[in-house]
């Protein structure tokens, strides 16, 4: 009997079986579709990955290789060459690898002495459009330095190449073979040397010059010997190379012996010959730097700068800048070499524009130089140095203004008013009061307008002073009149005229009235109160005081008889007496036989 539970179980089984079939079908389909790639392999050779469709072993000596749809049986030992050959002979597959990677593969094949593989890689490079001149120059340089692969190089040269494939690197192979196996080159590679399309002679001369520039005289001699074997001795290229080699040898000898006088003529010849100049430049720079360094160590910085000035501005190096900086830093202020030698000054100014250290050292030297010239009175030279300083140090306003002011004051003090005015015209704000006073003393501010102004100020000041003196005299006269109106306490025993006092050598009232000292007026007025004259001495003053107070002294009267008038009069006399003694001390009046009063 079929129950509902049985039906559910059967349905579950059917569903599980269906899912299992789907999974199995998918796996079978994957195997069917991707089976051709299941046996694919990658061969890594010299850093390059070569994709091979299938490699199947046939027996111990052979394998079946399927590559680019072509399947064949080859010996196992030929497997790598076969894959490399297939890839590099096809233009569409060779370009799959970057140029740098193919170059690396080429040199790796040379090191493994796989001549055929190296040849295939190199030839594929020559046909590629992305193989640049820079790439070829790098390969060329490396080939000339590798002399242990002569046979591999010969294998490459035996290939027929088109004119477009004749690159510098190929001529490098010709050069290496020619140096080590000249007979083989002459028998098998003469077309690379003597054909109308050949540029071997040009490259050989260029390599020869580069060797001389690098001071590699052994390499240069090697190239010169090869050129002499390949070409006629009277060939202009041979003569040119011999001349360059001879002059380079002479220059090197002059450098070793530090004979700059022999080196300079060669350098002058190089100015007319660009190639010779390139060869001699490193030698000349080396010699000049060594000589300048020796002068600096010997505390002769001026001579070092003179030597360094022989270097063309375009040829200077970081070491040139270092030596110039060291020389200027040690240069004393009294040294004129840096200022008066045009060639030295030109070099320093050019270097200073491109080197902050040299600019600062040059400005410091000019600052010291200007101060030295000002202290020695050479103002004109100081002005020339100041103009140079403004070109080197235009932004340092504070330091420049101080020098400008000192220079202007020096001009003015020597009577060069126009030069001083020109320097201070736009910088008068930097002058202090003392500087302005110095300029005024020297007549800097004196012209028609300023003279009228100054004269007007003097007249006004003199008028104010005269007015003040007149007011003072009037006040003194008024005070004298007030004192003259009071009665003296003692009548003078003898009254001398002013003329008589003058004749006796005393102090006259006329002189007193004309004087301007208020203390003296007060002193004379108090003397007159006691009936004395200006010629009275201390004993006369004391005697007159005692006589005057006899009538008002409190000891002479009882309390009832001593009234306020007597007391007030006594106090006035006593106060006047004490004031007289004080004034004599202040006026430094001393008793003398001639009766004169002190100042």
Coordinates of C-alpha atoms in Angstrom, one line a residue:
X1 CA 0.0 0.0 0.0
X2 CA 1.4 3.4 -1.0
X3 CA 1.3 5.8 1.8
X4 CA 1.9 9.6 1.7
X5 CA 5.1 9.2 3.7
X6 CA 6.6 6.9 1.1
X7 CA 5.8 9.3 -1.7
X8 CA 7.7 12.1 0.1
X9 CA 10.7 9.9 0.6
X10 CA 10.8 8.9 -3.1
X11 CA 10.5 12.6 -4.1
X12 CA 13.5 13.5 -1.9
X13 CA 15.6 10.8 -3.4
X14 CA 14.7 11.9 -7.0
X15 CA 15.6 15.5 -6.1
X16 CA 19.0 14.5 -4.6
X17 CA 19.9 12.3 -7.6
X18 CA 19.0 15.2 -10.0
X19 CA 21.3 17.6 -8.2
X20 CA 24.1 15.0 -8.3
X21 CA 23.7 14.6 -12.0
X22 CA 23.9 18.3 -12.6
X23 CA 27.2 18.6 -10.6
X24 CA 28.7 15.6 -12.4
X25 CA 27.6 17.0 -15.8
X26 CA 29.2 20.4 -15.0
X27 CA 32.5 18.7 -14.0
X28 CA 32.5 16.6 -17.2
X29 CA 31.8 19.7 -19.3
X30 CA 34.7 21.6 -17.6
X31 CA 37.1 18.7 -18.4
X32 CA 35.8 18.6 -22.0
X33 CA 36.2 22.3 -22.6
X34 CA 39.5 22.9 -20.8
X35 CA 41.2 19.6 -21.5
X36 CA 43.5 21.1 -24.2
X37 CA 45.0 23.5 -21.6
X38 CA 45.4 21.0 -18.8
X39 CA 48.8 20.0 -20.0
X40 CA 50.0 23.5 -20.9
X41 CA 53.4 24.6 -19.3
X42 CA 55.5 27.7 -18.8
X43 CA 59.3 27.6 -19.4
X44 CA 61.3 30.2 -17.6
X45 CA 64.6 31.0 -19.4
X46 CA 66.9 33.9 -18.7
X47 CA 64.1 35.7 -16.8
X48 CA 61.5 35.3 -19.6
X49 CA 58.4 33.1 -19.3
X50 CA 57.7 31.2 -22.5
X51 CA 54.2 29.7 -22.7
X52 CA 54.0 26.3 -24.3
X53 CA 50.7 24.7 -25.2
X54 CA 51.8 21.1 -24.4
X55 CA 54.9 19.2 -23.6
X56 CA 54.6 15.4 -23.5
X57 CA 57.5 13.0 -23.0
X58 CA 57.8 10.5 -25.9
X59 CA 60.8 8.6 -24.5
X60 CA 63.9 9.3 -22.5
X61 CA 65.5 11.3 -25.4
X62 CA 62.5 13.1 -27.1
X63 CA 59.5 15.1 -26.2
X64 CA 56.4 16.2 -28.1
X65 CA 56.0 20.0 -28.1
X66 CA 52.8 21.8 -29.2
X67 CA 53.5 25.5 -29.7
X68 CA 51.3 28.0 -31.6
X69 CA 49.2 25.1 -32.9
X70 CA 52.2 23.2 -34.3
X71 CA 53.1 19.9 -32.7
X72 CA 56.3 18.1 -33.3
X73 CA 58.8 15.7 -31.7
X74 CA 62.2 17.1 -30.9
X75 CA 65.2 16.0 -28.8
X76 CA 65.0 17.0 -25.2
X77 CA 68.3 18.9 -25.3
X78 CA 66.9 21.1 -28.1
X79 CA 63.7 21.9 -26.2
X80 CA 64.9 25.4 -24.9
X81 CA 66.4 26.5 -28.2
X82 CA 63.3 25.3 -30.1
X83 CA 60.9 27.4 -27.9
X84 CA 63.2 30.5 -28.0
X85 CA 63.6 30.2 -31.7
X86 CA 59.8 29.9 -32.3
X87 CA 59.2 33.0 -30.1
X88 CA 61.9 35.3 -31.5
X89 CA 61.4 34.4 -35.1
X90 CA 57.8 35.5 -35.0
X91 CA 57.4 39.2 -34.8
X92 CA 54.0 39.0 -33.2
X93 CA 55.3 36.9 -30.2
X94 CA 58.7 38.5 -29.8
X95 CA 57.2 41.9 -28.9
X96 CA 55.3 40.3 -26.0
X97 CA 58.5 40.7 -23.9
X98 CA 59.7 44.1 -22.7
X99 CA 62.9 45.4 -24.4
X100 CA 64.8 45.5 -21.1
X101 CA 63.8 41.9 -20.4
X102 CA 65.0 40.7 -23.8
X103 CA 68.3 42.6 -23.2
X104 CA 68.7 40.8 -19.9
X105 CA 67.9 37.5 -21.6
X106 CA 70.6 38.2 -24.3
X107 CA 73.4 38.8 -21.7
X108 CA 72.2 35.8 -19.7
X109 CA 72.4 33.6 -22.8
X110 CA 76.0 34.9 -23.4
X111 CA 77.0 34.0 -19.8
X112 CA 75.5 30.5 -20.3
X113 CA 77.4 30.3 -23.6
X114 CA 74.2 29.7 -25.5
X115 CA 75.3 31.5 -28.7
X116 CA 72.3 30.6 -30.8
X117 CA 69.8 31.8 -28.2
X118 CA 71.8 35.0 -27.6
X119 CA 71.9 35.6 -31.4
X120 CA 68.1 35.1 -31.7
X121 CA 67.4 37.5 -28.9
X122 CA 69.9 40.2 -30.3
X123 CA 68.5 39.9 -33.8
X124 CA 65.0 40.3 -32.5
X125 CA 66.0 43.5 -30.8
X126 CA 67.4 45.0 -34.0
X127 CA 64.0 44.5 -35.7
X128 CA 61.9 46.1 -32.9
X129 CA 60.7 49.6 -33.2
X130 CA 60.7 50.2 -29.4
X131 CA 64.4 49.4 -29.2
X132 CA 65.7 52.9 -28.8
X133 CA 69.2 54.5 -29.4
X134 CA 69.5 54.8 -25.6
X135 CA 68.9 51.0 -25.2
X136 CA 71.4 50.2 -28.0
X137 CA 74.0 52.5 -26.5
X138 CA 73.7 50.8 -23.1
X139 CA 74.1 47.4 -24.9
X140 CA 77.1 48.7 -26.8
X141 CA 78.9 49.9 -23.8
X142 CA 78.3 46.6 -22.0
X143 CA 79.5 44.5 -25.0
X144 CA 82.8 46.4 -25.2
X145 CA 83.4 45.5 -21.6
X146 CA 82.7 41.8 -22.1
X147 CA 85.7 40.2 -23.9
X148 CA 85.2 36.6 -22.9
X149 CA 82.4 35.9 -25.5
X150 CA 84.4 36.3 -28.7
X151 CA 83.0 33.1 -30.3
X152 CA 79.4 34.2 -29.5
X153 CA 80.1 37.6 -31.1
X154 CA 81.5 35.9 -34.2
X155 CA 78.3 33.9 -34.5
X156 CA 76.3 37.1 -34.6
X157 CA 78.5 38.8 -37.2
X158 CA 78.2 35.8 -39.6
X159 CA 74.5 36.7 -40.0
X160 CA 73.4 38.7 -43.0
X161 CA 72.0 42.0 -41.7
X162 CA 70.3 44.8 -43.4
X163 CA 71.6 48.4 -43.4
X164 CA 68.9 49.4 -40.9
X165 CA 70.2 46.8 -38.5
X166 CA 73.7 48.2 -38.3
X167 CA 73.6 49.7 -34.9
X168 CA 76.3 50.9 -32.5
X169 CA 76.1 47.7 -30.5
X170 CA 76.9 45.7 -33.7
X171 CA 80.0 47.8 -34.3
X172 CA 81.0 47.1 -30.7
X173 CA 81.1 43.4 -31.5
X174 CA 83.3 44.3 -34.5
X175 CA 85.6 46.3 -32.2
X176 CA 86.0 43.5 -29.6
X177 CA 86.7 40.9 -32.2
X178 CA 89.2 43.2 -34.0
X179 CA 91.2 43.7 -30.8
X180 CA 91.4 40.0 -29.9
X181 CA 91.2 38.3 -33.3
X182 CA 92.1 40.8 -36.0
X183 CA 92.8 38.1 -38.6
X184 CA 89.3 36.7 -38.3
X185 CA 87.8 40.2 -38.6
X186 CA 89.8 41.0 -41.7
X187 CA 88.8 37.6 -43.3
X188 CA 85.1 37.5 -42.2
X189 CA 83.9 40.9 -41.1
X190 CA 85.6 43.4 -43.4
X191 CA 82.2 44.4 -44.8
X192 CA 81.4 45.9 -41.4
X193 CA 84.5 48.0 -41.6
X194 CA 85.0 49.0 -45.2
X195 CA 81.6 49.1 -46.8
X196 CA 80.1 52.4 -47.8
X197 CA 77.4 52.1 -45.2
X198 CA 79.8 51.3 -42.4
X199 CA 80.1 53.8 -39.5
X200 CA 82.7 51.8 -37.7
X201 CA 85.4 54.5 -38.2
X202 CA 83.1 57.1 -36.7
X203 CA 82.2 55.0 -33.7
X204 CA 85.8 54.0 -33.1
X205 CA 86.9 57.6 -33.1
X206 CA 84.1 58.5 -30.7
X207 CA 85.0 55.6 -28.3
X208 CA 88.6 56.7 -28.5
X209 CA 87.7 60.3 -27.5
X210 CA 85.5 59.0 -24.6
X211 CA 88.4 56.9 -23.3
X212 CA 90.6 60.0 -23.3
X213 CA 87.9 62.0 -21.5
X214 CA 87.8 59.3 -18.9
X215 CA 91.6 59.4 -18.7
X216 CA 91.7 55.7 -19.7
X217 CA 94.8 55.9 -21.8
X218 CA 95.3 52.1 -22.1
X219 CA 91.8 51.8 -23.7
X220 CA 92.5 54.8 -25.9
X221 CA 95.8 53.2 -27.0
X222 CA 94.0 50.0 -27.8
X223 CA 91.5 51.7 -30.1
X224 CA 94.3 53.8 -31.7
X225 CA 96.2 50.5 -32.5
X226 CA 93.1 48.9 -34.0
X227 CA 92.6 52.0 -36.2
X228 CA 96.2 51.9 -37.4
X229 CA 95.7 48.2 -38.3
X230 CA 92.5 48.8 -40.2
X231 CA 93.2 52.0 -42.0
X232 CA 96.1 53.6 -43.8
X233 CA 98.6 55.4 -41.7
X234 CA 98.1 58.7 -43.5
X235 CA 94.3 58.5 -43.0
X236 CA 93.1 61.8 -41.6
X237 CA 91.3 59.9 -38.8
X238 CA 94.5 58.2 -37.7
X239 CA 96.3 61.6 -37.8
X240 CA 93.6 63.2 -35.7
X241 CA 93.6 60.4 -33.1
X242 CA 97.4 60.5 -32.8
X243 CA 97.3 64.3 -32.2
X244 CA 94.6 64.0 -29.6
X245 CA 96.4 61.2 -27.9
X246 CA 99.7 63.2 -27.8
X247 CA 98.1 66.3 -26.4
X248 CA 96.2 64.3 -23.8
X249 CA 99.4 62.6 -22.7
X250 CA 101.2 66.0 -22.4
X251 CA 98.3 67.4 -20.4
X252 CA 98.3 64.4 -18.0
X253 CA 102.1 64.8 -17.5
X254 CA 101.6 68.5 -16.7
X255 CA 99.0 67.6 -14.2
X256 CA 101.2 65.0 -12.5
X257 CA 104.1 67.5 -12.3
X258 CA 101.7 70.4 -11.4
X259 CA 103.1 72.5 -14.3
X260 CA 100.1 74.7 -15.0
X261 CA 102.2 77.0 -17.3
X262 CA 102.4 74.0 -19.7
X263 CA 98.8 73.1 -19.3
X264 CA 97.2 76.5 -20.0
X265 CA 98.4 76.6 -23.7
X266 CA 96.8 73.2 -24.3
X267 CA 93.6 74.5 -22.7
X268 CA 93.7 77.5 -25.0
X269 CA 94.1 75.1 -28.0
X270 CA 91.0 73.2 -26.8
X271 CA 88.9 76.4 -27.1
X272 CA 89.2 76.1 -30.8
X273 CA 88.7 72.4 -30.9
X274 CA 85.5 71.1 -29.2
X275 CA 86.7 67.5 -29.2
X276 CA 90.1 68.4 -27.7
X277 CA 88.3 70.6 -25.2
X278 CA 86.2 67.6 -24.1
X279 CA 89.3 65.6 -23.6
X280 CA 91.4 68.2 -21.8
X281 CA 88.6 69.6 -19.6
X282 CA 88.7 66.9 -16.9
X283 CA 92.5 67.1 -16.8
X284 CA 92.6 70.9 -16.6
X285 CA 89.9 70.9 -13.9
X286 CA 91.8 68.3 -11.9
X287 CA 95.1 70.3 -12.1
X288 CA 93.5 73.6 -11.3
X289 CA 91.6 72.3 -8.3
X290 CA 94.7 70.6 -6.9
X291 CA 96.8 73.8 -7.3
X292 CA 94.1 76.0 -5.8
X293 CA 93.6 73.6 -2.9
X294 CA 97.3 73.7 -2.2
X295 CA 97.3 77.5 -2.2
X296 CA 94.4 77.6 0.2
X297 CA 96.1 75.3 2.6
X298 CA 99.2 77.5 2.4
X299 CA 97.1 80.6 3.5
X300 CA 97.4 82.2 0.0
X301 CA 93.7 82.6 -0.9
X302 CA 94.3 85.4 -3.4
X303 CA 96.5 83.2 -5.5
X304 CA 94.0 80.4 -5.2
X305 CA 91.3 82.6 -6.7
X306 CA 93.6 83.7 -9.5
X307 CA 94.2 80.0 -10.4
X308 CA 90.5 79.2 -10.2
X309 CA 89.7 82.1 -12.5
X310 CA 91.2 80.0 -15.3
X311 CA 88.2 77.8 -15.2
X312 CA 85.5 78.7 -17.7
X313 CA 82.2 79.5 -16.1
X314 CA 80.4 76.8 -17.9
X315 CA 82.9 74.2 -16.7
X316 CA 82.7 74.8 -13.0
X317 CA 81.8 71.9 -10.7
X318 CA 80.7 71.6 -7.1
X319 CA 84.3 71.3 -6.1
X320 CA 85.0 74.6 -7.8
X321 CA 82.3 76.2 -5.7
X322 CA 83.8 74.7 -2.5
X323 CA 87.3 76.0 -3.3
X324 CA 86.0 79.5 -4.2
X325 CA 84.0 79.6 -0.9
X326 CA 87.1 78.5 1.1
X327 CA 89.3 81.1 -0.6
X328 CA 87.0 84.0 -0.1
X329 CA 86.4 83.1 3.5
X330 CA 90.1 83.4 4.2
X331 CA 90.6 86.6 2.1
X332 CA 91.8 89.6 4.2
X333 CA 90.1 93.0 3.8
X334 CA 93.3 94.6 2.5
X335 CA 93.6 92.1 -0.3
X336 CA 92.7 93.7 -3.7
X337 CA 92.9 90.7 -5.9
X338 CA 89.2 90.0 -5.8
X339 CA 88.3 93.6 -6.7
X340 CA 90.9 94.6 -9.2
X341 CA 91.3 91.4 -11.3
X342 CA 88.4 91.4 -13.8
X343 CA 88.7 87.7 -14.5
X344 CA 88.6 86.7 -10.8
X345 CA 85.7 89.1 -10.1
X346 CA 83.7 87.7 -13.0
X347 CA 84.1 84.1 -11.8
X348 CA 83.1 85.0 -8.3
X349 CA 80.0 87.0 -9.3
X350 CA 78.8 84.2 -11.5
X351 CA 79.4 81.5 -8.9
X352 CA 77.8 83.7 -6.2
X353 CA 74.6 83.9 -8.2
X354 CA 74.2 80.2 -8.1
X355 CA 75.6 79.4 -4.6
X356 CA 74.2 81.0 -1.5
X357 CA 77.4 80.2 0.5
X358 CA 79.7 81.9 -2.0
X359 CA 77.3 84.9 -2.1
X360 CA 77.3 85.3 1.6
X361 CA 81.1 85.0 1.8
X362 CA 81.6 87.5 -1.1
X363 CA 79.2 90.0 0.6
X364 CA 81.1 89.6 3.9
X365 CA 84.4 90.2 2.2
X366 CA 83.1 93.4 0.4
X367 CA 81.7 94.6 3.8
X368 CA 85.2 94.2 5.4
X369 CA 86.8 95.7 2.3
X370 CA 84.6 98.8 2.4
X371 CA 85.2 99.4 6.2
X372 CA 89.0 99.0 5.6
X373 CA 89.0 101.5 2.8
X374 CA 87.0 104.0 4.8
X375 CA 89.3 103.7 7.8
X376 CA 92.3 104.2 5.4
X377 CA 90.6 107.3 3.8
X378 CA 90.2 105.7 0.3
X379 CA 86.6 106.8 -0.2
X380 CA 86.5 106.4 -4.0
X381 CA 87.6 102.8 -3.8
X382 CA 85.1 102.2 -1.0
X383 CA 82.3 103.6 -3.2
X384 CA 83.3 101.2 -6.0
X385 CA 83.2 98.3 -3.6
X386 CA 79.9 99.4 -2.3
X387 CA 78.3 99.3 -5.7
X388 CA 79.5 95.7 -6.1
X389 CA 78.1 94.9 -2.7
X390 CA 74.7 96.2 -3.8
X391 CA 74.7 93.7 -6.7
X392 CA 75.6 90.8 -4.4
X393 CA 73.6 91.8 -1.4
X394 CA 70.7 93.9 -2.6
X395 CA 68.1 92.8 0.0
X396 CA 70.1 93.3 3.2
X397 CA 68.8 96.8 3.8
X398 CA 70.0 97.2 7.4
X399 CA 73.6 96.3 6.8
X400 CA 73.7 98.2 3.5
X401 CA 72.2 101.4 5.1
X402 CA 74.9 101.4 7.8
X403 CA 77.7 101.3 5.1
X404 CA 75.8 103.8 2.9
X405 CA 75.7 106.3 5.8
X406 CA 79.3 105.8 6.8
X407 CA 80.4 106.2 3.1
X408 CA 78.2 109.4 2.7
X409 CA 79.6 110.9 5.9
X410 CA 83.1 110.2 4.7
X411 CA 82.4 112.0 1.4
X412 CA 81.0 115.0 3.2
X413 CA 83.9 115.2 5.6
X414 CA 86.3 115.4 2.6
X415 CA 84.2 118.0 0.9
X416 CA 82.5 115.8 -1.7
X417 CA 79.0 117.2 -0.8
X418 CA 77.3 116.1 -4.1
X419 CA 78.4 112.5 -3.7
X420 CA 77.3 112.5 -0.1
X421 CA 73.9 114.0 -1.0
X422 CA 73.5 111.4 -3.8
X423 CA 74.0 108.5 -1.3
X424 CA 71.8 110.0 1.4
X425 CA 69.1 111.4 -0.8
X426 CA 66.6 108.6 -0.4
X427 CA 67.8 107.3 3.0
X428 CA 67.7 110.3 5.3
X429 CA 65.4 108.5 7.7
X430 CA 68.2 106.3 8.8
X431 CA 70.3 109.3 10.1
X432 CA 70.4 109.9 13.8
X433 CA 70.6 113.3 15.5
X434 CA 74.4 113.0 16.0
X435 CA 74.8 112.1 12.3
X436 CA 72.7 115.1 11.3
X437 CA 74.8 117.3 13.6
X438 CA 78.0 116.0 12.0
X439 CA 76.6 116.7 8.5
X440 CA 75.6 120.2 9.6
X441 CA 79.1 120.9 11.0
X442 CA 80.5 119.8 7.7
X443 CA 78.1 122.1 5.8
X444 CA 76.0 119.4 4.3
X445 CA 72.7 121.1 5.0
X446 CA 74.0 124.6 4.0
X447 CA 72.6 125.9 0.7
X448 CA 70.7 129.1 -0.3
X449 CA 67.3 128.1 1.2
X450 CA 68.7 126.4 4.3
X451 CA 71.1 129.3 5.0
X452 CA 68.2 131.8 5.0
X453 CA 66.2 129.5 7.3
X454 CA 69.1 129.0 9.7
X455 CA 69.9 132.7 9.8
X456 CA 66.2 133.5 10.5
X457 CA 66.3 131.0 13.4
X458 CA 69.4 132.6 14.8
X459 CA 67.9 136.1 14.7
X460 CA 64.7 134.8 16.4
X461 CA 66.7 133.1 19.1
X462 CA 68.9 136.1 19.7
X463 CA 65.8 138.3 19.9
X464 CA 64.3 136.0 22.5
X465 CA 67.5 136.1 24.5
X466 CA 67.7 139.9 24.4
X467 CA 64.1 140.2 25.4
X468 CA 64.7 137.9 28.4
X469 CA 67.8 139.8 29.5
X470 CA 66.0 143.1 29.2
X471 CA 63.1 141.8 31.3
X472 CA 65.6 140.6 33.9
X473 CA 67.3 144.0 34.1
X474 CA 64.0 145.7 34.5
X475 CA 63.0 143.4 37.3
X476 CA 66.4 144.1 39.1
X477 CA 66.0 147.8 38.6
X478 CA 62.5 147.7 40.0
X479 CA 63.7 145.8 43.0
X480 CA 66.5 148.4 43.5
X481 CA 64.0 151.2 43.4
X482 CA 61.9 149.5 46.0
X483 CA 65.0 149.1 48.3
X484 CA 66.1 152.6 47.7
X485 CA 62.7 153.9 49.0
X486 CA 63.3 152.4 52.4
X487 CA 65.2 154.3 55.1
X488 CA 68.5 152.7 56.2
X489 CA 68.8 151.6 59.8
X490 CA 72.1 153.4 60.1
X491 CA 73.1 156.6 58.4
X492 CA 76.4 156.1 56.6
X493 CA 79.3 158.0 58.1
X494 CA 80.8 158.8 54.8
X495 CA 79.1 158.6 51.4
X496 CA 81.5 158.1 48.5
X497 CA 80.5 159.0 45.0
X498 CA 80.5 156.2 42.4
X499 CA 83.3 157.8 40.6
X500 CA 85.4 157.9 43.9
X501 CA 84.8 154.3 44.6
X502 CA 85.9 153.4 41.1
X503 CA 89.1 155.5 41.5
X504 CA 89.9 153.8 44.8
X505 CA 89.6 150.4 43.2
X506 CA 86.3 149.4 44.9
X507 CA 83.1 148.1 43.5
X508 CA 80.9 150.9 42.0
X509 CA 77.1 151.2 42.1
X510 CA 77.3 151.9 38.4
X511 CA 78.9 148.5 37.8
X512 CA 76.4 146.9 40.1
X513 CA 73.4 148.4 38.3
X514 CA 74.7 147.1 35.0
X515 CA 75.3 143.6 36.4
X516 CA 72.8 140.8 36.1
X517 CA 73.4 138.9 39.4
X518 CA 70.4 139.2 41.7
X519 CA 72.4 138.0 44.7
X520 CA 74.9 140.8 44.3
X521 CA 72.1 143.4 44.1
X522 CA 70.6 141.9 47.3
X523 CA 74.0 142.0 49.0
X524 CA 74.6 145.7 48.2
X525 CA 71.0 146.7 49.2
X526 CA 71.4 145.0 52.6
X527 CA 74.8 146.8 53.1
X528 CA 73.1 150.1 52.4
X529 CA 70.5 149.3 55.1
X530 CA 73.3 149.2 57.6
X531 CA 74.9 152.4 56.2
X532 CA 77.7 150.5 54.5
X533 CA 79.2 150.5 51.0
X534 CA 80.1 147.5 48.7
X535 CA 83.7 148.0 49.8
X536 CA 82.9 147.3 53.5
X537 CA 84.6 144.3 55.0
X538 CA 83.3 141.7 57.5
X539 CA 84.4 143.7 60.6
X540 CA 82.5 146.7 59.3
X541 CA 79.3 144.6 58.8
X542 CA 79.6 143.2 62.4
X543 CA 80.2 146.6 63.8
X544 CA 77.3 148.2 62.0
X545 CA 75.0 145.3 63.1
X546 CA 75.9 145.8 66.8
X547 CA 75.4 149.6 66.4
X548 CA 72.0 149.1 64.8
X549 CA 70.5 146.7 67.3
X550 CA 71.5 148.8 70.4
X551 CA 68.2 150.7 70.2
X552 CA 66.0 147.7 69.7
X553 CA 67.7 144.9 71.6
X554 CA 65.3 143.1 74.0
X555 CA 67.9 143.1 76.8
X556 CA 67.8 146.9 77.0
X557 CA 64.1 147.1 77.7
X558 CA 61.6 145.6 80.2
X559 CA 58.8 143.5 78.9
X560 CA 56.4 146.4 79.3
X561 CA 58.6 148.8 77.4
X562 CA 59.6 146.3 74.6
X563 CA 56.7 146.7 72.2
X564 CA 56.0 144.9 68.9
X565 CA 57.6 147.6 66.7
X566 CA 60.9 147.2 68.4
X567 CA 60.7 143.4 68.3
X568 CA 59.8 143.5 64.5
X569 CA 62.7 145.9 63.8
X570 CA 65.1 143.7 65.8
X571 CA 64.1 140.6 63.8
X572 CA 64.5 142.4 60.5
X573 CA 68.0 143.5 61.4
X574 CA 69.1 140.1 62.6
X575 CA 67.6 138.5 59.5
X576 CA 69.4 141.0 57.3
X577 CA 72.7 140.4 59.1
X578 CA 72.5 136.6 58.7
X579 CA 71.5 137.0 55.1
X580 CA 74.6 139.2 54.5
X581 CA 76.9 136.6 56.0
X582 CA 75.2 134.0 53.8
X583 CA 75.5 136.1 50.6
X584 CA 79.2 136.7 51.3
X585 CA 79.7 133.0 51.4
X586 CA 77.7 132.4 48.2
X587 CA 79.4 135.2 46.4
X588 CA 82.8 134.2 47.7
X589 CA 83.5 137.7 49.0
X590 CA 86.7 137.8 51.1
X591 CA 88.3 140.7 53.0
X592 CA 91.3 142.2 51.2
X593 CA 93.6 145.1 51.6
X594 CA 92.3 146.6 48.3
X595 CA 88.7 146.3 49.4
X596 CA 87.6 144.2 46.3
X597 CA 84.7 141.9 46.3
X598 CA 85.0 138.4 44.9
X599 CA 83.2 137.0 41.9

